[in-house]
């Protein structure tokens, strides 16, 4: 078991966003989270990266456990974050750095790798996402799809145990979505463990090992994509799927 | 009004030209050895103070926020000239004697620190939250995200208002003449008291301030262009 999540809870003020999430993910699995807006799927993903600190519950990734019932130290959070790579809806590239600079930042500053080593690694990952010819480009010189692929390379460069994608294609023009999904599909085929929040149902059908339907801060139903999409058990799931298809 | 005194004879013009010429060198010396270094040193010290104060204002710890607020309020709420007088003429009465030059550096630095902190605080707040999060997500600590990601971007945002502050500072250094720093304006005063050509000497000093500030504005736009290289406009 690579990832083990137990009774994860998170509130913002009176608003209970996550009401106790339990989930186990095997190494190499691709898990797609779907659900209506406000269902808590993005918050859940952000909790795994500890960008939101959960109020209660445990997260274990690759043998390292964070218990949020106790007070957690910022240093421990920073360490724990290195186990996960995050890809944001709005890319969030560093505008003052080139593609290469963006991808090198983690290895150089966090892992203390030498600049040569980090640059070689960054070049490798940028080539992998199809941007080997954009090493010196600044974010503003790139299309949304290219920026998002730099974002993926930046996360990969930290060599995380699991990649988290928070609606990675939602901000993109339709014709640019394909390139990003292709990169994600390739990653999945190479055996990367991935948790993806997305509205791309075709991607979920084709790539996911497991689809999870969340609503109201709980996991309503989960299963293999062909089962969940064709024969959902819960009424709420049926409703949601009929609305989006 | 004694308008008849305006009539100017050729001899007077020759005398004025002579004084203007001979006073130029001491005034420029005052500018180069006192006014400009004073402005640069205090701006550098003030900027460090400003960043620290801005971070204190944004701190999660209430005590830091309170201390920073108090400092900014005290400095912004009292006249610069009064602060300089307290430092130089006031403190000796309780046995703390500070020379003119260090008094000026302390006084002006405290001022830049207070005003600059508000500029830097606003600039830091203007950087989208996603930038911090992207930094954290690759494992950066607060300090690393601040230094590597946020401050470089905040620097670009704060450049125009900070340039404004620096240009004001260059002119405000003339107040140091009142605590006996022999900067350019004090030189002008000293020369004027020997020949009574106040209009000429004060105008000459004003012109030199103007020229300095003119070059500073050029420097500012160059710097802005350089920092603009990664921003599409």
JSON list of C-alpha atoms in Angstrom, two decimals, chain A residues 91 93 99 126 129-131 133-134 137-153 172 176 179-180:
[
{"chain": "A", "resi": 91, "resn": "UNK", "atom": "CA", "xyz": [-0.33, 26.41, -13.54]},
{"chain": "A", "resi": 93, "resn": "UNK", "atom": "CA", "xyz": [4.57, 28.87, -12.75]},
{"chain": "A", "resi": 99, "resn": "UNK", "atom": "CA", "xyz": [11.07, 26.83, -17.96]},
{"chain": "A", "resi": 126, "resn": "UNK", "atom": "CA", "xyz": [11.05, 19.13, -20.03]},
{"chain": "A", "resi": 129, "resn": "UNK", "atom": "CA", "xyz": [6.64, 16.67, -21.53]},
{"chain": "A", "resi": 130, "resn": "UNK", "atom": "CA", "xyz": [7.50, 17.71, -25.09]},
{"chain": "A", "resi": 131, "resn": "UNK", "atom": "CA", "xyz": [9.13, 21.06, -24.31]},
{"chain": "A", "resi": 133, "resn": "UNK", "atom": "CA", "xyz": [12.87, 23.29, -27.30]},
{"chain": "A", "resi": 134, "resn": "UNK", "atom": "CA", "xyz": [11.43, 25.74, -24.73]},
{"chain": "A", "resi": 137, "resn": "UNK", "atom": "CA", "xyz": [11.31, 30.49, -22.52]},
{"chain": "A", "resi": 138, "resn": "UNK", "atom": "CA", "xyz": [9.64, 32.51, -19.79]},
{"chain": "A", "resi": 139, "resn": "UNK", "atom": "CA", "xyz": [6.09, 31.51, -18.83]},
{"chain": "A", "resi": 140, "resn": "UNK", "atom": "CA", "xyz": [4.54, 34.52, -20.60]},
{"chain": "A", "resi": 141, "resn": "UNK", "atom": "CA", "xyz": [6.06, 33.28, -23.86]},
{"chain": "A", "resi": 142, "resn": "UNK", "atom": "CA", "xyz": [4.29, 29.92, -23.57]},
{"chain": "A", "resi": 143, "resn": "UNK", "atom": "CA", "xyz": [0.72, 28.86, -24.31]},
{"chain": "A", "resi": 144, "resn": "UNK", "atom": "CA", "xyz": [-1.47, 27.64, -21.47]},
{"chain": "A", "resi": 145, "resn": "UNK", "atom": "CA", "xyz": [-0.93, 24.03, -22.46]},
{"chain": "A", "resi": 146, "resn": "UNK", "atom": "CA", "xyz": [2.82, 24.51, -22.56]},
{"chain": "A", "resi": 147, "resn": "UNK", "atom": "CA", "xyz": [2.79, 26.26, -19.20]},
{"chain": "A", "resi": 148, "resn": "UNK", "atom": "CA", "xyz": [0.83, 23.41, -17.67]},
{"chain": "A", "resi": 149, "resn": "UNK", "atom": "CA", "xyz": [3.33, 20.90, -19.05]},
{"chain": "A", "resi": 150, "resn": "UNK", "atom": "CA", "xyz": [6.16, 22.91, -17.45]},
{"chain": "A", "resi": 151, "resn": "UNK", "atom": "CA", "xyz": [4.11, 22.67, -14.26]},
{"chain": "A", "resi": 152, "resn": "UNK", "atom": "CA", "xyz": [4.04, 18.89, -14.62]},
{"chain": "A", "resi": 153, "resn": "UNK", "atom": "CA", "xyz": [7.80, 18.78, -15.26]},
{"chain": "A", "resi": 172, "resn": "UNK", "atom": "CA", "xyz": [-7.06, 25.55, -20.99]},
{"chain": "A", "resi": 176, "resn": "UNK", "atom": "CA", "xyz": [-4.67, 22.58, -25.88]},
{"chain": "A", "resi": 179, "resn": "UNK", "atom": "CA", "xyz": [-1.38, 17.73, -25.19]},
{"chain": "A", "resi": 180, "resn": "UNK", "atom": "CA", "xyz": [-1.64, 17.88, -21.42]}
]
